[in-house]
Amino acid sequence: MSAMGMTAFLGGCGSTGSSDVTLRLVAADYGDSAGNSSQKYWDSLVKEYEKTHPGVQVQVSVYSWNDVDRKVKDMVDAGHAPDLAQIGAYADYAAAGKLYAASDLLSIRTQADFLSQLSDAGQWSHTQYGIPFAASTRVLFYNKTLFASAGITTPPTSWDELAADAKALKAKGVKFPFALPLGPEEAQAETMQWLLSGGDGGTGGTGYTDDIGTYTIDSEQNVRTFSWLKDDLVGKGLTGPVAPGKLNRAQAFAAFADGQAAMVDGHPTLIQQAEAKGVRFGMVPTPSRTGRARASMGVSDWMMAFKQNGHADQVGDFLNYVYSEKNVLDFSRTYGLLPVTTSASNAMSASDAAPDKALHPFLDQLATSEMYPVGKTSWAQVSAAVKQNIGQAVAPGGNPEGVLTRLQATATAADSAASTG
């Protein structure tokens, strides 16, 4: 690993040796109200950092997830890139040569502490530019009260069991036996979870890409997966009154929290939402075609550092502080997300205190999770196409193979354009 820009920055403490430097960070907001806005987290962290770094100021601007990626793009396009951005994707900026490599910024200790699959997902052209910031996985949430009313004693582990449970729940009048959000809000996530669970004979599904990163959206396994969804869940009225292509994640989560949905694939934020409404729920690994899925879907958000302002040393020192075990744990516990470092993950796994214990089912999935192909500059276009079109695959009269074939064509063309652009 390169040691460029890492002079003695092993602990994120001490002076950077320079004065009167202002770092500008644009970050996403993980809070759901002014009371727990990410601005409060960053303000507290920066205050502590500046106490021991009197020559460095850090100005943090926090924006909603609806706005933050566009805000950073506008700043970069206008020639005023921030020093740091904590957003959803990094590959386009890396491909354009605008980012520092992680090895130009971080201490060897910090680099080595990242969970390996997250570091790997942060690579573009075999070099890490995306620095993982927050992670989550998916598990199956189920309503224990509704299950009991339908005479179901154990949660499903296979698709056949899931369909049978959904049928029993429908017979009891449950509005959404299984909520299937394939609406445009986050259809790419629900889709990937199903693709990963669609393998046969103990093998996992192919997801969006194969092991060498080639898009495989229309693979035989994936076509079978969406054919099963269309015929055995949606076609039998087991997904509720709203067409999956029009059901967004927020609606599905709200239905679960309101006791109207018996099952839904969810991430950690659903815990607080369901607990606030008094729902008795359980969480288990996502069922697969033949049993437990080989892998869960993992998601990471990214920190990146732009080269434009030339503050590599100060940026690196600040990031080493951000990624200390204490600060990673503080952020994860505040927002119900998974740590991105081994040290913080081990600490959370060893803790039975709240909120750590509630996150254990998700943490258990992280080591074997598979990520979106975020290192491909074509992914943003492919993800958008999936969001807009995948619901058609399970609609009445829909053709799963035809939809997946069109998405594959879109992905292949986007990938080709990205590699030649």
Short mmCIF file of N, CA and C in Angstrom, two decimals, residues 208-279:
data_model
loop_
_atom_site.label_atom_id
_atom_site.label_comp_id
_atom_site.label_asym_id
_atom_site.label_seq_id
_atom_site.Cartn_x
_atom_site.Cartn_y
_atom_site.Cartn_z
N TYR A 208 -26.75 -9.15 -9.72
CA TYR A 208 -26.70 -8.37 -10.95
C TYR A 208 -25.51 -8.72 -11.82
N THR A 209 -24.44 -9.21 -11.21
CA THR A 209 -23.22 -9.50 -11.96
C THR A 209 -22.65 -10.85 -11.55
N ASP A 210 -21.75 -11.37 -12.37
CA ASP A 210 -21.06 -12.61 -12.00
C ASP A 210 -19.79 -12.28 -11.22
N ASP A 211 -18.97 -13.29 -10.97
CA ASP A 211 -17.80 -13.12 -10.12
C ASP A 211 -16.74 -12.20 -10.72
N ILE A 212 -16.79 -11.97 -12.02
CA ILE A 212 -15.80 -11.09 -12.63
C ILE A 212 -16.40 -9.74 -13.00
N GLY A 213 -17.64 -9.49 -12.55
CA GLY A 213 -18.23 -8.16 -12.71
C GLY A 213 -19.01 -7.94 -13.99
N THR A 214 -19.31 -9.02 -14.73
CA THR A 214 -20.11 -8.89 -15.95
C THR A 214 -21.59 -8.95 -15.57
N TYR A 215 -22.39 -8.05 -16.13
CA TYR A 215 -23.82 -8.07 -15.82
C TYR A 215 -24.46 -9.39 -16.27
N THR A 216 -25.28 -9.96 -15.38
CA THR A 216 -25.97 -11.23 -15.66
C THR A 216 -27.44 -11.11 -15.26
N ILE A 217 -28.04 -9.98 -15.54
CA ILE A 217 -29.40 -9.71 -15.08
C ILE A 217 -30.39 -10.72 -15.65
N ASP A 218 -30.19 -11.16 -16.89
CA ASP A 218 -31.14 -12.07 -17.52
C ASP A 218 -30.67 -13.52 -17.46
N SER A 219 -29.89 -13.86 -16.45
CA SER A 219 -29.44 -15.25 -16.31
C SER A 219 -30.65 -16.17 -16.12
N GLU A 220 -30.46 -17.45 -16.40
CA GLU A 220 -31.54 -18.42 -16.26
C GLU A 220 -32.09 -18.43 -14.84
N GLN A 221 -31.19 -18.36 -13.85
CA GLN A 221 -31.63 -18.34 -12.45
C GLN A 221 -32.49 -17.11 -12.16
N ASN A 222 -32.06 -15.97 -12.65
CA ASN A 222 -32.81 -14.74 -12.37
C ASN A 222 -34.18 -14.75 -13.03
N VAL A 223 -34.26 -15.29 -14.23
CA VAL A 223 -35.57 -15.40 -14.90
C VAL A 223 -36.47 -16.32 -14.09
N ARG A 224 -35.94 -17.45 -13.60
CA ARG A 224 -36.75 -18.35 -12.78
C ARG A 224 -37.22 -17.66 -11.50
N THR A 225 -36.35 -16.84 -10.92
CA THR A 225 -36.71 -16.14 -9.69
C THR A 225 -37.91 -15.23 -9.91
N PHE A 226 -37.88 -14.42 -10.95
CA PHE A 226 -38.99 -13.49 -11.16
C PHE A 226 -40.23 -14.18 -11.72
N SER A 227 -40.03 -15.30 -12.38
CA SER A 227 -41.20 -16.09 -12.79
C SER A 227 -41.92 -16.64 -11.56
N TRP A 228 -41.15 -17.10 -10.58
CA TRP A 228 -41.75 -17.60 -9.34
C TRP A 228 -42.48 -16.47 -8.61
N LEU A 229 -41.86 -15.33 -8.51
CA LEU A 229 -42.52 -14.20 -7.85
C LEU A 229 -43.85 -13.86 -8.53
N LYS A 230 -43.82 -13.81 -9.85
CA LYS A 230 -45.03 -13.45 -10.60
C LYS A 230 -46.12 -14.50 -10.42
N ASP A 231 -45.75 -15.77 -10.54
CA ASP A 231 -46.76 -16.83 -10.56
C ASP A 231 -47.18 -17.27 -9.16
N ASP A 232 -46.24 -17.37 -8.22
CA ASP A 232 -46.52 -18.00 -6.92
C ASP A 232 -46.81 -17.01 -5.80
N LEU A 233 -46.42 -15.76 -5.96
CA LEU A 233 -46.74 -14.77 -4.93
C LEU A 233 -47.74 -13.74 -5.46
N VAL A 234 -47.30 -12.96 -6.45
CA VAL A 234 -48.15 -11.87 -6.95
C VAL A 234 -49.41 -12.43 -7.60
N GLY A 235 -49.24 -13.43 -8.46
CA GLY A 235 -50.38 -13.97 -9.19
C GLY A 235 -51.42 -14.63 -8.31
N LYS A 236 -51.02 -15.04 -7.11
CA LYS A 236 -51.97 -15.67 -6.19
C LYS A 236 -52.48 -14.69 -5.13
N GLY A 237 -52.23 -13.42 -5.35
CA GLY A 237 -52.77 -12.39 -4.47
C GLY A 237 -52.17 -12.36 -3.09
N LEU A 238 -50.90 -12.77 -2.97
CA LEU A 238 -50.27 -12.87 -1.66
C LEU A 238 -49.40 -11.67 -1.31
N THR A 239 -49.40 -10.64 -2.17
CA THR A 239 -48.56 -9.47 -1.92
C THR A 239 -49.36 -8.22 -1.60
N GLY A 240 -50.68 -8.35 -1.49
CA GLY A 240 -51.48 -7.22 -1.06
C GLY A 240 -52.18 -6.50 -2.20
N PRO A 241 -52.95 -5.47 -1.85
CA PRO A 241 -53.80 -4.79 -2.82
C PRO A 241 -53.07 -3.80 -3.72
N VAL A 242 -51.84 -3.44 -3.37
CA VAL A 242 -51.07 -2.48 -4.18
C VAL A 242 -50.12 -3.27 -5.09
N ALA A 243 -50.14 -2.98 -6.37
CA ALA A 243 -49.24 -3.66 -7.30
C ALA A 243 -47.80 -3.45 -6.86
N PRO A 244 -46.98 -4.51 -6.83
CA PRO A 244 -45.58 -4.35 -6.38
C PRO A 244 -44.84 -3.22 -7.09
N GLY A 245 -45.12 -3.03 -8.37
CA GLY A 245 -44.44 -1.98 -9.12
C GLY A 245 -44.82 -0.57 -8.68
N LYS A 246 -45.90 -0.47 -7.89
CA LYS A 246 -46.32 0.83 -7.38
C LYS A 246 -46.12 0.95 -5.86
N LEU A 247 -45.62 -0.12 -5.24
CA LEU A 247 -45.42 -0.11 -3.79
C LEU A 247 -43.97 0.26 -3.48
N ASN A 248 -43.77 1.39 -2.82
CA ASN A 248 -42.43 1.82 -2.45
C ASN A 248 -42.04 1.28 -1.08
N ARG A 249 -40.75 1.29 -0.83
CA ARG A 249 -40.24 0.78 0.45
C ARG A 249 -40.87 1.47 1.64
N ALA A 250 -40.98 2.80 1.59
CA ALA A 250 -41.54 3.52 2.73
C ALA A 250 -42.97 3.08 3.00
N GLN A 251 -43.75 2.82 1.96
CA GLN A 251 -45.12 2.33 2.14
C GLN A 251 -45.13 0.93 2.74
N ALA A 252 -44.23 0.08 2.28
CA ALA A 252 -44.17 -1.29 2.79
C ALA A 252 -43.77 -1.30 4.26
N PHE A 253 -42.80 -0.47 4.62
CA PHE A 253 -42.37 -0.38 6.02
C PHE A 253 -43.50 0.17 6.89
N ALA A 254 -44.21 1.17 6.38
CA ALA A 254 -45.32 1.75 7.15
C ALA A 254 -46.43 0.72 7.34
N ALA A 255 -46.68 -0.10 6.32
CA ALA A 255 -47.70 -1.14 6.44
C ALA A 255 -47.30 -2.16 7.49
N PHE A 256 -46.02 -2.49 7.55
CA PHE A 256 -45.56 -3.43 8.58
C PHE A 256 -45.70 -2.81 9.97
N ALA A 257 -45.30 -1.56 10.10
CA ALA A 257 -45.38 -0.89 11.40
C ALA A 257 -46.83 -0.70 11.85
N ASP A 258 -47.74 -0.62 10.90
CA ASP A 258 -49.16 -0.46 11.23
C ASP A 258 -49.87 -1.80 11.44
N GLY A 259 -49.13 -2.89 11.35
CA GLY A 259 -49.73 -4.20 11.55
C GLY A 259 -50.53 -4.71 10.37
N GLN A 260 -50.36 -4.09 9.20
CA GLN A 260 -51.10 -4.50 8.00
C GLN A 260 -50.31 -5.46 7.12
N ALA A 261 -48.99 -5.49 7.29
CA ALA A 261 -48.12 -6.40 6.53
C ALA A 261 -47.53 -7.42 7.48
N ALA A 262 -47.57 -8.68 7.09
CA ALA A 262 -47.07 -9.75 7.96
C ALA A 262 -45.60 -10.02 7.75
N MET A 263 -45.11 -9.80 6.52
CA MET A 263 -43.70 -10.06 6.22
C MET A 263 -43.19 -8.99 5.26
N VAL A 264 -41.92 -8.62 5.45
CA VAL A 264 -41.26 -7.69 4.54
C VAL A 264 -39.76 -7.82 4.73
N ASP A 265 -39.00 -7.69 3.65
CA ASP A 265 -37.55 -7.61 3.77
C ASP A 265 -37.21 -6.21 4.26
N GLY A 266 -36.45 -6.13 5.35
CA GLY A 266 -36.19 -4.82 5.94
C GLY A 266 -34.76 -4.63 6.39
N HIS A 267 -34.38 -3.38 6.56
CA HIS A 267 -33.06 -3.04 7.10
C HIS A 267 -33.24 -2.46 8.51
N PRO A 268 -32.15 -2.12 9.19
CA PRO A 268 -32.26 -1.80 10.62
C PRO A 268 -33.22 -0.69 11.00
N THR A 269 -33.46 0.28 10.12
CA THR A 269 -34.33 1.38 10.53
C THR A 269 -35.77 0.92 10.80
N LEU A 270 -36.15 -0.23 10.27
CA LEU A 270 -37.51 -0.72 10.50
C LEU A 270 -37.70 -1.15 11.96
N ILE A 271 -36.63 -1.46 12.66
CA ILE A 271 -36.73 -1.86 14.06
C ILE A 271 -37.42 -0.77 14.87
N GLN A 272 -36.86 0.44 14.80
CA GLN A 272 -37.42 1.54 15.59
C GLN A 272 -38.83 1.89 15.12
N GLN A 273 -39.07 1.82 13.82
CA GLN A 273 -40.38 2.16 13.28
C GLN A 273 -41.44 1.19 13.80
N ALA A 274 -41.11 -0.10 13.82
CA ALA A 274 -42.07 -1.11 14.29
C ALA A 274 -42.23 -1.06 15.81
N GLU A 275 -41.13 -0.86 16.53
CA GLU A 275 -41.21 -0.79 17.99
C GLU A 275 -42.05 0.40 18.43
N ALA A 276 -41.94 1.50 17.70
CA ALA A 276 -42.70 2.70 18.07
C ALA A 276 -44.21 2.48 17.97
N LYS A 277 -44.62 1.54 17.11
CA LYS A 277 -46.05 1.23 16.95
C LYS A 277 -46.46 0.01 17.77
N GLY A 278 -45.53 -0.54 18.55
CA GLY A 278 -45.86 -1.66 19.41
C GLY A 278 -46.01 -2.99 18.71
N VAL A 279 -45.40 -3.14 17.55
CA VAL A 279 -45.50 -4.40 16.81
C VAL A 279 -44.59 -5.46 17.45
#
